[in-house]
């Protein structure tokens, strides 16, 4: 490095005048500056030799070896290029730290970008999977609906065959007819309850009127008095009978609108499964009558699997319907035996005027009467 500086200083241009003689050179101190610079560099080389390799590894920024220091006098154009790789200072440390920070931030940004892109790709794949699943579900539903509609039309026009269980079909028809009759009984019992409730309210008002007139009419006090007592007694017995009739109506309503309705819902599911079973059975029969090439055999195998699935579903629901109809019949007989006995005893005791027998009937069936005014909301509920 110092040799290059000295060579540049030794080969400086020498100006020549117009006559070819060397002119008087002005005082030029470029050689002296080069000598001073060489002495200072020799001192720095000794102190920076131990840390030169470390600095060159840590410095990953711009190449500082291209930095030049110009040395020249006013009378010449000489310049010296000095390598600054051996010069250490705060600028070199700052440059190394800056480059390390830029490198870390670049790696972090790349990692963040890659993680965000991977998460977005995962969400996109999940949404795409849900969409494909929905499309497959709609496709299966449409195909199943088409086959069932075709089977239903074929049965109505007498072109298709249907699976029939004569004994089970007869029991289902009996249940539907029984439900209609019990619904009529329920409607009439509710009408009787409403009419009897109005009569009891009328008797209660009439008894109050008689009691008031007995106080205001001294000449008819006794007549108004025992009529008022009779109406109050009838009102009390009527409220007892209303309790028994309301219990009867509630039990019939539970039997008709819950127990029987639950069995009819199972029957509806059974009939739907029967229609699907016949639809897939007809489809399998049509495919079996066709050609027997490779494509047709694959379709026949798929149809056979679907037919087996529908057959299992049909058999399971058929068994459920048979069991529910059996338990429904037992429950219906048990409930109606109790309720019809209650209704008969209560009506007979009321119209016979036997108050003790009427109260005994309610105790026999564990019926608790509501106290007067129990139907009215409390003052706290009205607020």
mmCIF file of N, CA and C in Angstrom, residues 36-138:
data_model
loop_
_atom_site.group_PDB
_atom_site.id
_atom_site.type_symbol
_atom_site.label_atom_id
_atom_site.label_comp_id
_atom_site.label_asym_id
_atom_site.label_seq_id
_atom_site.Cartn_x
_atom_site.Cartn_y
_atom_site.Cartn_z
ATOM 1 N N UNK A 36 4.410 11.746 5.525
ATOM 2 C CA UNK A 36 3.687 11.819 6.798
ATOM 3 C C UNK A 36 2.553 10.802 6.858
ATOM 4 N N UNK A 37 1.883 10.628 5.763
ATOM 5 C CA UNK A 37 0.770 9.671 5.726
ATOM 6 C C UNK A 37 1.268 8.242 5.907
ATOM 7 N N UNK A 38 2.464 7.927 5.308
ATOM 8 C CA UNK A 38 3.027 6.585 5.475
ATOM 9 C C UNK A 38 3.362 6.320 6.922
ATOM 10 N N UNK A 39 3.904 7.301 7.623
ATOM 11 C CA UNK A 39 4.268 7.123 9.038
ATOM 12 C C UNK A 39 3.028 6.866 9.887
ATOM 13 N N UNK A 40 1.939 7.595 9.609
ATOM 14 C CA UNK A 40 0.715 7.406 10.403
ATOM 15 C C UNK A 40 0.075 6.049 10.120
ATOM 16 N N UNK A 41 0.176 5.608 8.876
ATOM 17 C CA UNK A 41 -0.412 4.308 8.551
ATOM 18 C C UNK A 41 0.354 3.172 9.199
ATOM 19 N N UNK A 42 1.699 3.303 9.293
ATOM 20 C CA UNK A 42 2.488 2.258 9.954
ATOM 21 C C UNK A 42 2.079 2.082 11.400
ATOM 22 N N UNK A 43 1.745 3.180 12.068
ATOM 23 C CA UNK A 43 1.294 3.084 13.465
ATOM 24 C C UNK A 43 -0.078 2.411 13.558
ATOM 25 N N UNK A 44 -0.944 2.734 12.621
ATOM 26 C CA UNK A 44 -2.309 2.167 12.688
ATOM 27 C C UNK A 44 -2.316 0.685 12.329
ATOM 28 N N UNK A 45 -1.369 0.274 11.433
ATOM 29 C CA UNK A 45 -1.325 -1.136 11.039
ATOM 30 C C UNK A 45 -1.001 -2.018 12.234
ATOM 31 N N UNK A 46 -0.091 -1.592 13.073
ATOM 32 C CA UNK A 46 0.285 -2.387 14.245
ATOM 33 C C UNK A 46 -0.848 -2.520 15.230
ATOM 34 N N UNK A 47 -1.640 -1.470 15.411
ATOM 35 C CA UNK A 47 -2.725 -1.518 16.411
ATOM 36 C C UNK A 47 -3.982 -2.212 15.899
ATOM 37 N N UNK A 48 -4.147 -2.228 14.585
ATOM 38 C CA UNK A 48 -5.406 -2.788 14.053
ATOM 39 C C UNK A 48 -5.237 -4.169 13.470
ATOM 40 N N UNK A 49 -3.992 -4.759 13.517
ATOM 41 C CA UNK A 49 -3.789 -6.057 12.909
ATOM 42 C C UNK A 49 -4.570 -7.148 13.650
ATOM 43 N N UNK A 50 -4.727 -7.035 14.965
ATOM 44 C CA UNK A 50 -5.412 -8.090 15.739
ATOM 45 C C UNK A 50 -6.904 -8.139 15.506
ATOM 46 N N UNK A 51 -7.508 -7.010 15.129
ATOM 47 C CA UNK A 51 -8.991 -6.958 14.992
ATOM 48 C C UNK A 51 -9.432 -6.825 13.552
ATOM 49 N N UNK A 52 -8.449 -6.898 12.590
ATOM 50 C CA UNK A 52 -8.831 -6.677 11.188
ATOM 51 C C UNK A 52 -9.755 -7.791 10.701
ATOM 52 N N UNK A 53 -9.441 -9.068 11.045
ATOM 53 C CA UNK A 53 -10.260 -10.172 10.549
ATOM 54 C C UNK A 53 -11.675 -10.124 11.112
ATOM 55 N N UNK A 54 -11.804 -9.795 12.428
ATOM 56 C CA UNK A 54 -13.133 -9.719 13.050
ATOM 57 C C UNK A 54 -13.986 -8.648 12.409
ATOM 58 N N UNK A 55 -13.341 -7.475 12.119
ATOM 59 C CA UNK A 55 -14.112 -6.382 11.513
ATOM 60 C C UNK A 55 -14.539 -6.735 10.105
ATOM 61 N N UNK A 56 -13.664 -7.402 9.366
ATOM 62 C CA UNK A 56 -14.033 -7.767 8.003
ATOM 63 C C UNK A 56 -15.178 -8.783 7.989
ATOM 64 N N UNK A 57 -15.287 -9.665 9.031
ATOM 65 C CA UNK A 57 -16.399 -10.616 9.106
ATOM 66 C C UNK A 57 -17.696 -9.923 9.481
ATOM 67 N N UNK A 58 -17.627 -9.007 10.472
ATOM 68 C CA UNK A 58 -18.838 -8.359 10.971
ATOM 69 C C UNK A 58 -19.379 -7.337 10.003
ATOM 70 N N UNK A 59 -18.499 -6.680 9.251
ATOM 71 C CA UNK A 59 -18.975 -5.629 8.350
ATOM 72 C C UNK A 59 -19.561 -6.301 7.127
ATOM 73 N N UNK A 60 -20.890 -6.234 6.984
ATOM 74 C CA UNK A 60 -21.568 -6.830 5.825
ATOM 75 C C UNK A 60 -22.251 -5.797 4.972
ATOM 76 N N UNK A 61 -21.920 -4.506 5.185
ATOM 77 C CA UNK A 61 -22.558 -3.429 4.433
ATOM 78 C C UNK A 61 -21.777 -3.104 3.190
ATOM 79 N N UNK A 62 -21.749 -1.864 2.819
ATOM 80 C CA UNK A 62 -21.028 -1.458 1.617
ATOM 81 C C UNK A 62 -19.536 -1.720 1.781
ATOM 82 N N UNK A 63 -18.822 -1.936 0.656
ATOM 83 C CA UNK A 63 -17.383 -2.219 0.637
ATOM 84 C C UNK A 63 -16.621 -0.942 0.895
ATOM 85 N N UNK A 64 -15.951 -0.881 2.062
ATOM 86 C CA UNK A 64 -15.202 0.328 2.423
ATOM 87 C C UNK A 64 -13.821 0.357 1.799
ATOM 88 N N UNK A 65 -13.421 -0.745 1.122
ATOM 89 C CA UNK A 65 -12.088 -0.755 0.503
ATOM 90 C C UNK A 65 -11.989 0.188 -0.680
ATOM 91 N N UNK A 66 -13.114 0.657 -1.200
ATOM 92 C CA UNK A 66 -13.083 1.549 -2.352
ATOM 93 C C UNK A 66 -12.985 3.010 -1.952
ATOM 94 N N UNK A 67 -12.926 3.270 -0.655
ATOM 95 C CA UNK A 67 -12.820 4.652 -0.180
ATOM 96 C C UNK A 67 -11.422 5.190 -0.497
ATOM 97 N N UNK A 68 -11.355 6.373 -0.996
ATOM 98 C CA UNK A 68 -10.061 6.976 -1.390
ATOM 99 C C UNK A 68 -9.809 8.243 -0.616
ATOM 100 N N UNK A 69 -8.577 8.459 -0.312
ATOM 101 C CA UNK A 69 -8.139 9.704 0.346
ATOM 102 C C UNK A 69 -7.248 10.452 -0.641
ATOM 103 N N UNK A 70 -7.627 11.612 -1.007
ATOM 104 C CA UNK A 70 -6.911 12.403 -2.029
ATOM 105 C C UNK A 70 -5.853 13.237 -1.359
ATOM 106 N N UNK A 71 -4.668 13.182 -1.900
ATOM 107 C CA UNK A 71 -3.558 13.980 -1.364
ATOM 108 C C UNK A 71 -2.861 14.650 -2.534
ATOM 109 N N UNK A 72 -2.823 15.899 -2.520
ATOM 110 C CA UNK A 72 -2.184 16.637 -3.605
ATOM 111 C C UNK A 72 -2.015 18.085 -3.277
ATOM 112 N N UNK A 73 -1.034 18.716 -3.878
ATOM 113 C CA UNK A 73 -0.794 20.139 -3.611
ATOM 114 C C UNK A 73 -1.506 21.013 -4.611
ATOM 115 N N UNK A 74 -1.319 22.253 -4.449
ATOM 116 C CA UNK A 74 -1.991 23.179 -5.341
ATOM 117 C C UNK A 74 -1.326 23.244 -6.684
ATOM 118 N N UNK A 75 -0.092 22.749 -6.776
ATOM 119 C CA UNK A 75 0.632 22.843 -8.026
ATOM 120 C C UNK A 75 0.590 21.592 -8.836
ATOM 121 N N UNK A 76 -0.059 20.542 -8.433
ATOM 122 C CA UNK A 76 -0.067 19.286 -9.183
ATOM 123 C C UNK A 76 -1.368 18.554 -9.035
ATOM 124 N N UNK A 77 -1.454 17.467 -9.780
ATOM 125 C CA UNK A 77 -2.684 16.669 -9.773
ATOM 126 C C UNK A 77 -2.469 15.329 -9.118
ATOM 127 N N UNK A 78 -1.398 15.196 -8.334
ATOM 128 C CA UNK A 78 -1.116 13.897 -7.704
ATOM 129 C C UNK A 78 -2.143 13.566 -6.645
ATOM 130 N N UNK A 79 -2.533 12.289 -6.577
ATOM 131 C CA UNK A 79 -3.470 11.834 -5.546
ATOM 132 C C UNK A 79 -3.054 10.451 -5.088
ATOM 133 N N UNK A 80 -3.324 10.137 -3.826
ATOM 134 C CA UNK A 80 -2.973 8.829 -3.273
ATOM 135 C C UNK A 80 -4.208 8.074 -2.867
ATOM 136 N N UNK A 81 -4.391 6.833 -3.314
ATOM 137 C CA UNK A 81 -5.532 5.989 -2.945
ATOM 138 C C UNK A 81 -5.098 5.099 -1.814
ATOM 139 N N UNK A 82 -5.720 5.258 -0.687
ATOM 140 C CA UNK A 82 -5.324 4.556 0.526
ATOM 141 C C UNK A 82 -6.462 3.640 0.950
ATOM 142 N N UNK A 83 -6.226 2.369 1.208
ATOM 143 C CA UNK A 83 -7.247 1.420 1.678
ATOM 144 C C UNK A 83 -7.594 1.728 3.115
ATOM 145 N N UNK A 84 -8.858 1.741 3.373
ATOM 146 C CA UNK A 84 -9.332 2.081 4.726
ATOM 147 C C UNK A 84 -9.850 0.862 5.458
ATOM 148 N N UNK A 85 -9.533 -0.316 4.996
ATOM 149 C CA UNK A 85 -10.001 -1.516 5.695
ATOM 150 C C UNK A 85 -9.362 -1.678 7.043
ATOM 151 N N UNK A 86 -8.182 -1.046 7.204
ATOM 152 C CA UNK A 86 -7.484 -1.150 8.484
ATOM 153 C C UNK A 86 -7.847 -0.044 9.427
ATOM 154 N N UNK A 87 -8.698 0.865 9.012
ATOM 155 C CA UNK A 87 -9.060 2.001 9.880
ATOM 156 C C UNK A 87 -10.286 1.611 10.656
ATOM 157 N N UNK A 88 -10.202 1.672 11.949
ATOM 158 C CA UNK A 88 -11.344 1.346 12.805
ATOM 159 C C UNK A 88 -11.832 2.601 13.492
ATOM 160 N N UNK A 89 -13.112 2.589 13.765
ATOM 161 C CA UNK A 89 -13.698 3.748 14.423
ATOM 162 C C UNK A 89 -15.191 3.519 14.638
ATOM 163 N N UNK A 90 -15.887 4.498 15.154
ATOM 164 C CA UNK A 90 -17.324 4.343 15.428
ATOM 165 C C UNK A 90 -18.124 4.113 14.176
ATOM 166 N N UNK A 91 -17.633 4.623 13.029
ATOM 167 C CA UNK A 91 -18.379 4.417 11.791
ATOM 168 C C UNK A 91 -18.420 2.966 11.395
ATOM 169 N N UNK A 92 -17.301 2.239 11.594
ATOM 170 C CA UNK A 92 -17.257 0.821 11.241
ATOM 171 C C UNK A 92 -18.189 0.013 12.130
ATOM 172 N N UNK A 93 -18.206 0.270 13.413
ATOM 173 C CA UNK A 93 -19.092 -0.452 14.339
ATOM 174 C C UNK A 93 -20.552 -0.175 14.010
ATOM 175 N N UNK A 94 -20.858 1.074 13.700
ATOM 176 C CA UNK A 94 -22.241 1.422 13.366
ATOM 177 C C UNK A 94 -22.696 0.699 12.103
ATOM 178 N N UNK A 95 -21.758 0.642 11.140
ATOM 179 C CA UNK A 95 -22.105 -0.027 9.884
ATOM 180 C C UNK A 95 -22.386 -1.513 10.118
ATOM 181 N N UNK A 96 -21.563 -2.192 10.959
ATOM 182 C CA UNK A 96 -21.771 -3.610 11.234
ATOM 183 C C UNK A 96 -23.092 -3.847 11.963
ATOM 184 N N UNK A 97 -23.367 -3.024 12.977
ATOM 185 C CA UNK A 97 -24.621 -3.180 13.708
ATOM 186 C C UNK A 97 -25.811 -2.903 12.814
ATOM 187 N N UNK A 98 -25.712 -1.925 11.943
ATOM 188 C CA UNK A 98 -26.810 -1.585 11.043
ATOM 189 C C UNK A 98 -27.106 -2.754 10.095
ATOM 190 N N UNK A 99 -25.994 -3.351 9.555
ATOM 191 C CA UNK A 99 -26.193 -4.461 8.631
ATOM 192 C C UNK A 99 -26.776 -5.679 9.337
ATOM 193 N N UNK A 100 -26.340 -5.950 10.588
ATOM 194 C CA UNK A 100 -26.918 -7.056 11.343
ATOM 195 C C UNK A 100 -28.400 -6.821 11.613
ATOM 196 N N UNK A 101 -28.778 -5.591 11.951
ATOM 197 C CA UNK A 101 -30.180 -5.283 12.223
ATOM 198 C C UNK A 101 -31.023 -5.464 10.960
ATOM 199 N N UNK A 102 -30.496 -4.997 9.822
ATOM 200 C CA UNK A 102 -31.225 -5.149 8.570
ATOM 201 C C UNK A 102 -31.421 -6.622 8.248
ATOM 202 N N UNK A 103 -30.393 -7.437 8.492
ATOM 203 C CA UNK A 103 -30.492 -8.867 8.199
ATOM 204 C C UNK A 103 -31.546 -9.540 9.071
ATOM 205 N N UNK A 104 -31.574 -9.232 10.387
ATOM 206 C CA UNK A 104 -32.545 -9.839 11.306
ATOM 207 C C UNK A 104 -33.958 -9.419 10.945
ATOM 208 N N UNK A 105 -34.115 -8.103 10.635
ATOM 209 C CA UNK A 105 -35.456 -7.638 10.284
ATOM 210 C C UNK A 105 -35.931 -8.278 8.993
ATOM 211 N N UNK A 106 -35.015 -8.481 8.049
ATOM 212 C CA UNK A 106 -35.408 -9.134 6.807
ATOM 213 C C UNK A 106 -35.850 -10.563 7.029
ATOM 214 N N UNK A 107 -35.124 -11.284 7.904
ATOM 215 C CA UNK A 107 -35.514 -12.668 8.201
ATOM 216 C C UNK A 107 -36.868 -12.702 8.904
ATOM 217 N N UNK A 108 -37.086 -11.774 9.861
ATOM 218 C CA UNK A 108 -38.362 -11.737 10.579
ATOM 219 C C UNK A 108 -39.524 -11.430 9.655
ATOM 220 N N UNK A 109 -39.307 -10.463 8.740
ATOM 221 C CA UNK A 109 -40.391 -10.129 7.817
ATOM 222 C C UNK A 109 -40.705 -11.290 6.894
ATOM 223 N N UNK A 110 -39.655 -12.006 6.464
ATOM 224 C CA UNK A 110 -39.898 -13.166 5.604
ATOM 225 C C UNK A 110 -40.658 -14.259 6.343
ATOM 226 N N UNK A 111 -40.292 -14.497 7.633
ATOM 227 C CA UNK A 111 -41.004 -15.503 8.418
ATOM 228 C C UNK A 111 -42.455 -15.103 8.621
ATOM 229 N N UNK A 112 -42.707 -13.813 8.933
ATOM 230 C CA UNK A 112 -44.078 -13.353 9.127
ATOM 231 C C UNK A 112 -44.887 -13.496 7.846
ATOM 232 N N UNK A 113 -44.274 -13.140 6.720
ATOM 233 C CA UNK A 113 -44.974 -13.244 5.445
ATOM 234 C C UNK A 113 -45.307 -14.692 5.135
ATOM 235 N N UNK A 114 -44.351 -15.600 5.389
ATOM 236 C CA UNK A 114 -44.598 -17.013 5.102
ATOM 237 C C UNK A 114 -45.673 -17.590 6.022
ATOM 238 N N UNK A 115 -45.672 -17.213 7.316
ATOM 239 C CA UNK A 115 -46.696 -17.730 8.239
ATOM 240 C C UNK A 115 -48.077 -17.219 7.876
ATOM 241 N N UNK A 116 -48.175 -15.919 7.522
ATOM 242 C CA UNK A 116 -49.482 -15.361 7.146
ATOM 243 C C UNK A 116 -49.995 -15.999 5.869
ATOM 244 N N UNK A 117 -49.092 -16.225 4.915
ATOM 245 C CA UNK A 117 -49.517 -16.856 3.668
ATOM 246 C C UNK A 117 -49.969 -18.294 3.907
ATOM 247 N N UNK A 118 -49.243 -19.024 4.786
ATOM 248 C CA UNK A 118 -49.640 -20.405 5.072
ATOM 249 C C UNK A 118 -50.979 -20.457 5.798
ATOM 250 N N UNK A 119 -51.232 -19.528 6.737
ATOM 251 C CA UNK A 119 -52.522 -19.506 7.428
ATOM 252 C C UNK A 119 -53.656 -19.170 6.473
ATOM 253 N N UNK A 120 -53.416 -18.219 5.559
ATOM 254 C CA UNK A 120 -54.458 -17.880 4.586
ATOM 255 C C UNK A 120 -54.746 -19.055 3.670
ATOM 256 N N UNK A 121 -53.700 -19.797 3.294
ATOM 257 C CA UNK A 121 -53.913 -20.974 2.463
ATOM 258 C C UNK A 121 -54.693 -22.044 3.210
ATOM 259 N N UNK A 122 -54.419 -22.212 4.517
ATOM 260 C CA UNK A 122 -55.165 -23.190 5.320
ATOM 261 C C UNK A 122 -56.642 -22.824 5.415
ATOM 262 N N UNK A 123 -56.941 -21.540 5.662
ATOM 263 C CA UNK A 123 -58.338 -21.099 5.740
ATOM 264 C C UNK A 123 -59.044 -21.283 4.399
ATOM 265 N N UNK A 124 -58.335 -20.997 3.321
ATOM 266 C CA UNK A 124 -58.932 -21.171 1.995
ATOM 267 C C UNK A 124 -59.232 -22.635 1.712
ATOM 268 N N UNK A 125 -58.313 -23.529 2.108
ATOM 269 C CA UNK A 125 -58.549 -24.955 1.895
ATOM 270 C C UNK A 125 -59.723 -25.450 2.741
ATOM 271 N N UNK A 126 -59.833 -24.931 3.971
ATOM 272 C CA UNK A 126 -60.948 -25.352 4.833
ATOM 273 C C UNK A 126 -62.284 -24.914 4.245
ATOM 274 N N UNK A 127 -62.365 -23.647 3.803
ATOM 275 C CA UNK A 127 -63.609 -23.162 3.208
ATOM 276 C C UNK A 127 -63.940 -23.913 1.934
ATOM 277 N N UNK A 128 -62.915 -24.250 1.153
ATOM 278 C CA UNK A 128 -63.147 -25.012 -0.058
ATOM 279 C C UNK A 128 -63.669 -26.409 0.273
ATOM 280 N N UNK A 129 -63.136 -27.019 1.352
ATOM 281 C CA UNK A 129 -63.632 -28.332 1.752
ATOM 282 C C UNK A 129 -65.080 -28.303 2.196
ATOM 283 N N UNK A 130 -65.473 -27.251 2.936
ATOM 284 C CA UNK A 130 -66.870 -27.116 3.370
ATOM 285 C C UNK A 130 -67.789 -26.942 2.166
ATOM 286 N N UNK A 131 -67.349 -26.141 1.192
ATOM 287 C CA UNK A 131 -68.158 -25.927 -0.001
ATOM 288 C C UNK A 131 -68.350 -27.226 -0.777
ATOM 289 N N UNK A 132 -67.287 -28.003 -0.910
ATOM 290 C CA UNK A 132 -67.383 -29.285 -1.623
ATOM 291 C C UNK A 132 -68.322 -30.237 -0.887
ATOM 292 N N UNK A 133 -68.244 -30.242 0.433
ATOM 293 C CA UNK A 133 -69.124 -31.115 1.222
ATOM 294 C C UNK A 133 -70.591 -30.726 1.062
ATOM 295 N N UNK A 134 -70.867 -29.424 1.040
ATOM 296 C CA UNK A 134 -72.247 -28.973 0.850
ATOM 297 C C UNK A 134 -72.757 -29.351 -0.540
ATOM 298 N N UNK A 135 -71.892 -29.204 -1.527
ATOM 299 C CA UNK A 135 -72.302 -29.557 -2.890
ATOM 300 C C UNK A 135 -72.624 -31.046 -2.983
ATOM 301 N N UNK A 136 -71.812 -31.882 -2.347
ATOM 302 C CA UNK A 136 -72.073 -33.318 -2.358
ATOM 303 C C UNK A 136 -73.380 -33.655 -1.647
ATOM 304 N N UNK A 137 -73.648 -32.954 -0.522
ATOM 305 C CA UNK A 137 -74.898 -33.191 0.204
ATOM 306 C C UNK A 137 -76.112 -32.826 -0.642
ATOM 307 N N UNK A 138 -76.043 -31.663 -1.300
ATOM 308 C CA UNK A 138 -77.153 -31.235 -2.157
ATOM 309 C C UNK A 138 -77.329 -32.202 -3.326
#
